mmCIF file of C-alpha atoms in Angstrom:
data_model
loop_
_atom_site.group_PDB
_atom_site.id
_atom_site.type_symbol
_atom_site.label_atom_id
_atom_site.label_comp_id
_atom_site.label_asym_id
_atom_site.label_seq_id
_atom_site.Cartn_x
_atom_site.Cartn_y
_atom_site.Cartn_z
ATOM 1 C CA LEU A 7 64.689 46.127 89.577
ATOM 2 C CA LEU A 8 63.958 43.254 91.944
ATOM 3 C CA GLU A 9 61.779 41.516 89.345
ATOM 4 C CA LYS A 10 64.632 41.838 86.872
ATOM 5 C CA ALA A 11 67.176 40.553 89.401
ATOM 6 C CA ALA A 12 64.949 37.589 90.300
ATOM 7 C CA ALA A 13 64.716 36.648 86.618
ATOM 8 C CA ASP A 14 68.528 36.541 86.376
ATOM 9 C CA PRO A 15 69.937 33.310 87.887
ATOM 10 C CA ASP A 16 73.181 35.127 88.760
ATOM 11 C CA HIS A 17 71.325 37.597 90.974
ATOM 12 C CA ALA A 18 68.336 35.602 92.179
ATOM 13 C CA THR A 19 69.515 34.921 95.733
ATOM 14 C CA TRP A 20 67.345 34.127 98.738
ATOM 15 C CA PHE A 21 67.769 37.777 99.719
ATOM 16 C CA THR A 22 66.530 39.012 96.351
ATOM 17 C CA TRP A 23 63.470 36.778 96.545
ATOM 18 C CA LEU A 24 62.797 37.833 100.143
ATOM 19 C CA HIS A 25 62.750 41.517 99.241
ATOM 20 C CA LEU A 26 60.788 40.893 96.069
ATOM 21 C CA GLY A 27 58.164 39.229 98.256
ATOM 22 C CA VAL A 28 58.070 42.245 100.566
ATOM 23 C CA ASN A 29 57.585 44.559 97.595
ATOM 24 C CA ARG A 30 54.874 42.369 96.101
ATOM 25 C CA TYR A 31 53.103 42.182 99.454
ATOM 26 C CA HIS A 32 53.106 45.951 99.882
ATOM 27 C CA ALA A 33 51.914 46.329 96.290
ATOM 28 C CA GLY A 34 48.815 44.296 97.179
ATOM 29 C CA ASP A 35 49.923 40.998 95.629
ATOM 30 C CA PRO A 36 49.869 38.398 98.433
ATOM 31 C CA ALA A 37 49.983 35.469 95.996
ATOM 32 C CA GLY A 38 53.078 36.933 94.343
ATOM 33 C CA ALA A 39 54.577 37.586 97.757
ATOM 34 C CA ARG A 40 54.003 33.970 98.781
ATOM 35 C CA GLU A 41 55.614 32.748 95.568
ATOM 36 C CA ALA A 42 58.680 34.951 96.153
ATOM 37 C CA TRP A 43 59.045 33.949 99.812
ATOM 38 C CA GLU A 44 58.748 30.280 98.904
ATOM 39 C CA GLN A 45 61.472 30.816 96.283
ATOM 40 C CA SER A 46 63.569 32.469 98.984
ATOM 41 C CA MET A 47 63.014 29.462 101.256
ATOM 42 C CA ALA A 48 64.012 27.092 98.462
ATOM 43 C CA GLN A 49 67.428 28.756 98.445
ATOM 44 C CA ALA A 50 67.890 29.274 102.191
ATOM 45 C CA GLU A 51 65.643 28.648 105.163
ATOM 46 C CA THR A 52 65.456 31.923 107.080
ATOM 47 C CA ALA A 53 63.465 33.280 109.959
ATOM 48 C CA TRP A 54 62.439 36.196 107.746
ATOM 49 C CA ALA A 55 60.776 34.107 105.061
ATOM 50 C CA HIS A 56 59.033 31.922 107.666
ATOM 51 C CA ARG A 57 57.814 35.016 109.492
ATOM 52 C CA ASN A 58 56.497 36.639 106.320
ATOM 53 C CA LEU A 59 54.738 33.453 105.248
ATOM 54 C CA ALA A 60 53.209 33.292 108.745
ATOM 55 C CA VAL A 61 51.779 36.778 108.244
ATOM 56 C CA LEU A 62 50.145 35.570 105.012
ATOM 57 C CA ASP A 63 48.824 32.405 106.685
ATOM 58 C CA ASP A 64 47.293 34.497 109.454
ATOM 59 C CA ALA A 65 45.738 36.931 106.973
ATOM 60 C CA GLU A 66 44.237 33.949 105.133
ATOM 61 C CA GLY A 67 42.584 32.722 108.335
ATOM 62 C CA ARG A 68 44.958 29.851 109.027
ATOM 63 C CA PRO A 69 46.149 30.522 112.583
ATOM 64 C CA ASP A 70 47.618 27.044 113.148
ATOM 65 C CA ALA A 71 49.728 27.243 110.001
ATOM 66 C CA ALA A 72 50.803 30.754 110.981
ATOM 67 C CA ALA A 73 51.713 29.580 114.491
ATOM 68 C CA ASP A 74 53.790 26.727 113.060
ATOM 69 C CA ARG A 75 55.643 29.139 110.772
ATOM 70 C CA TYR A 76 56.253 31.578 113.620
ATOM 71 C CA LEU A 77 57.590 28.765 115.787
ATOM 72 C CA ARG A 78 60.072 27.774 113.094
ATOM 73 C CA ALA A 79 61.100 31.395 112.562
ATOM 74 C CA HIS A 80 61.626 31.759 116.299
ATOM 75 C CA GLN A 81 63.739 28.589 116.387
ATOM 76 C CA LEU A 82 65.973 30.122 113.722
ATOM 77 C CA SER A 83 66.258 33.518 115.494
ATOM 78 C CA PRO A 84 65.418 33.008 119.177
ATOM 79 C CA ARG A 85 67.076 36.234 120.357
ATOM 80 C CA LEU A 86 65.039 38.565 118.175
ATOM 81 C CA ARG A 87 62.537 40.015 120.650
ATOM 82 C CA PRO A 88 60.007 41.438 118.126
ATOM 83 C CA LEU A 89 59.835 37.994 116.504
ATOM 84 C CA THR A 90 59.420 36.384 119.928
ATOM 85 C CA ILE A 91 56.526 38.722 120.664
ATOM 86 C CA GLU A 92 54.850 37.994 117.322
ATOM 87 C CA THR A 93 55.324 34.258 117.905
ATOM 88 C CA LEU A 94 53.739 34.427 121.362
ATOM 89 C CA ARG A 95 50.813 36.494 120.076
ATOM 90 C CA MET A 96 50.145 34.022 117.273
ATOM 91 C CA LEU A 97 50.352 30.981 119.548
ATOM 92 C CA ILE A 98 47.863 32.626 121.899
ATOM 93 C CA ALA A 99 45.568 33.582 118.994
ATOM 94 C CA ALA A 100 45.774 29.994 117.702
ATOM 95 C CA LYS A 101 44.630 28.744 121.138
ATOM 96 C CA ARG A 102 48.013 27.131 121.838
ATOM 97 C CA PRO A 103 48.924 28.734 125.182
ATOM 98 C CA ALA A 104 50.948 25.752 126.440
ATOM 99 C CA GLU A 105 53.296 26.118 123.466
ATOM 100 C CA ALA A 106 53.570 29.845 124.130
ATOM 101 C CA LEU A 107 54.629 29.080 127.691
ATOM 102 C CA GLU A 108 57.223 26.602 126.394
ATOM 103 C CA VAL A 109 58.673 29.334 124.185
ATOM 104 C CA VAL A 110 58.838 31.693 127.168
ATOM 105 C CA ASP A 111 60.532 29.045 129.297
ATOM 106 C CA ARG A 112 63.340 28.715 126.731
ATOM 107 C CA LEU A 113 64.052 32.444 126.474
ATOM 108 C CA LYS A 114 67.334 33.904 127.709
ATOM 109 C CA GLU A 115 67.832 37.197 129.529
ATOM 110 C CA PRO A 116 67.048 39.998 128.902
ATOM 111 C CA ASP A 117 64.214 38.822 126.617
ATOM 112 C CA ARG A 118 62.858 36.444 129.244
ATOM 113 C CA PHE A 119 61.969 39.328 131.553
ATOM 114 C CA ALA A 120 60.946 41.989 129.038
ATOM 115 C CA GLY A 121 57.635 43.572 130.000
ATOM 116 C CA ARG A 122 55.748 42.697 126.812
ATOM 117 C CA VAL A 123 57.004 39.097 127.009
ATOM 118 C CA LEU A 124 55.890 38.825 130.643
ATOM 119 C CA MET A 125 52.508 40.262 129.726
ATOM 120 C CA LEU A 126 52.074 37.652 126.980
ATOM 121 C CA GLU A 127 53.282 34.955 129.369
ATOM 122 C CA CYS A 128 50.562 36.044 131.802
ATOM 123 C CA ARG A 129 47.950 35.942 129.005
ATOM 124 C CA ALA A 130 49.094 32.444 127.999
ATOM 125 C CA ALA A 131 49.111 31.288 131.629
ATOM 126 C CA LEU A 132 45.517 32.490 132.077
ATOM 127 C CA ASP A 133 44.471 30.795 128.841
ATOM 128 C CA ALA A 134 46.194 27.576 129.956
ATOM 129 C CA GLY A 135 44.514 27.756 133.368
ATOM 130 C CA ASP A 136 47.820 28.220 135.220
ATOM 131 C CA LEU A 137 46.660 30.738 137.814
ATOM 132 C CA VAL A 138 49.774 30.242 139.948
ATOM 133 C CA ARG A 139 51.996 31.398 137.107
ATOM 134 C CA ALA A 140 49.709 34.313 136.251
ATOM 135 C CA ARG A 141 49.634 35.394 139.913
ATOM 136 C CA ARG A 142 53.425 35.361 140.139
ATOM 137 C CA ILE A 143 53.678 37.694 137.155
ATOM 138 C CA LEU A 144 50.912 40.062 138.233
ATOM 139 C CA GLU A 145 51.990 40.310 141.849
ATOM 140 C CA THR A 146 55.654 40.825 141.014
ATOM 141 C CA GLY A 147 54.806 44.117 139.352
ATOM 142 C CA LEU A 148 54.451 43.926 135.606
ATOM 143 C CA ILE A 149 55.956 46.884 133.746
ATOM 144 C CA VAL A 150 55.286 47.097 130.014
ATOM 145 C CA ASP A 151 57.091 50.099 128.593
ATOM 146 C CA ASP A 152 55.487 49.969 125.160
ATOM 147 C CA VAL A 153 51.773 49.986 126.009
ATOM 148 C CA ARG A 154 49.902 51.928 123.363
ATOM 149 C CA GLU A 155 47.135 54.424 123.848
ATOM 150 C CA GLY A 156 43.773 52.700 124.093
ATOM 151 C CA GLU A 157 45.374 49.419 125.090
ATOM 152 C CA ASP A 158 44.421 48.212 128.589
ATOM 153 C CA PRO A 159 46.241 44.896 128.792
ATOM 154 C CA LEU A 160 47.403 45.169 132.388
ATOM 155 C CA SER A 161 44.048 46.046 133.898
ATOM 156 C CA ASP A 162 42.377 43.403 131.707
ATOM 157 C CA LEU A 163 44.828 40.747 132.917
ATOM 158 C CA TRP A 164 44.415 41.847 136.542
ATOM 159 C CA TRP A 165 40.616 41.646 136.451
ATOM 160 C CA GLU A 166 40.537 38.405 134.496
ATOM 161 C CA PHE A 167 43.000 36.758 136.878
ATOM 162 C CA HIS A 168 40.955 37.698 139.946
ATOM 163 C CA ALA A 169 37.670 36.790 138.263
ATOM 164 C CA ARG A 170 39.024 33.345 137.342
ATOM 165 C CA GLN A 171 40.384 32.902 140.826
ATOM 166 C CA ALA A 172 36.915 33.692 142.159
ATOM 167 C CA GLY A 173 35.453 31.042 139.865
ATOM 168 C CA GLY A 174 33.827 32.964 137.055
ATOM 169 C CA LEU A 175 33.847 35.781 134.546
ATOM 170 C CA GLY A 176 30.271 37.088 134.796
ATOM 171 C CA PRO A 177 29.339 40.740 135.463
ATOM 172 C CA VAL A 178 28.256 40.063 139.073
ATOM 173 C CA VAL A 179 31.528 38.355 139.907
ATOM 174 C CA SER A 180 33.376 41.097 138.075
ATOM 175 C CA GLN A 181 31.844 43.814 140.272
ATOM 176 C CA ARG A 182 32.634 41.857 143.435
ATOM 177 C CA VAL A 183 36.160 41.176 142.208
ATOM 178 C CA ARG A 184 36.702 44.862 141.468
ATOM 179 C CA GLU A 185 35.671 45.770 144.992
ATOM 180 C CA GLU A 186 37.736 43.061 146.668
ATOM 181 C CA HIS A 187 40.834 43.440 144.461
ATOM 182 C CA PRO A 188 41.311 47.076 143.496
ATOM 183 C CA LEU A 189 43.497 47.721 140.504
ATOM 184 C CA PRO A 190 47.030 48.735 141.528
ATOM 185 C CA CYS A 191 47.808 52.265 140.364
ATOM 186 C CA SER A 192 50.765 50.943 138.323
ATOM 187 C CA TYR A 193 48.283 48.956 136.180
ATOM 188 C CA ASP A 194 45.805 51.817 135.786
ATOM 189 C CA TYR A 195 46.382 53.458 132.413
#
């Protein structure tokens, strides 16, 4: 039905093309999905089309292009927390932590202080070498209410912060750091 609607100029809206792209993507046709999302963008620039194209760029091994798309999507919908989180993750993956921190700095409440956002801010601060910022987040008491089983982000951040503060990341330093800076029980999952 979407293919038929997209072929009809009276029904081929940006929304039709967007959903056609989603269907093509889930049917295993990323090239067709890209074509549909680009058609959607030709009719109306939306955060959704940018975000979906970013997913394709990332899957194709183009993290910088994906990060750029996510940034534009976030500019169009800055109050959509799941999009903010995806944008931060992609900027970090693309080795652009300073830009991730800029995004965080522009966020409004309550998104600015959401646990997952703070956790990604801490990750970006560590990657950017801003140990003061990372310390502030970790020592304030980071609560991430959507940590998944098998995910140890809080303990990983804690140990990495203290290892970097001690001047290294090697196994000897790591053992010393663990003894000198025990993991707070609230970070022990």
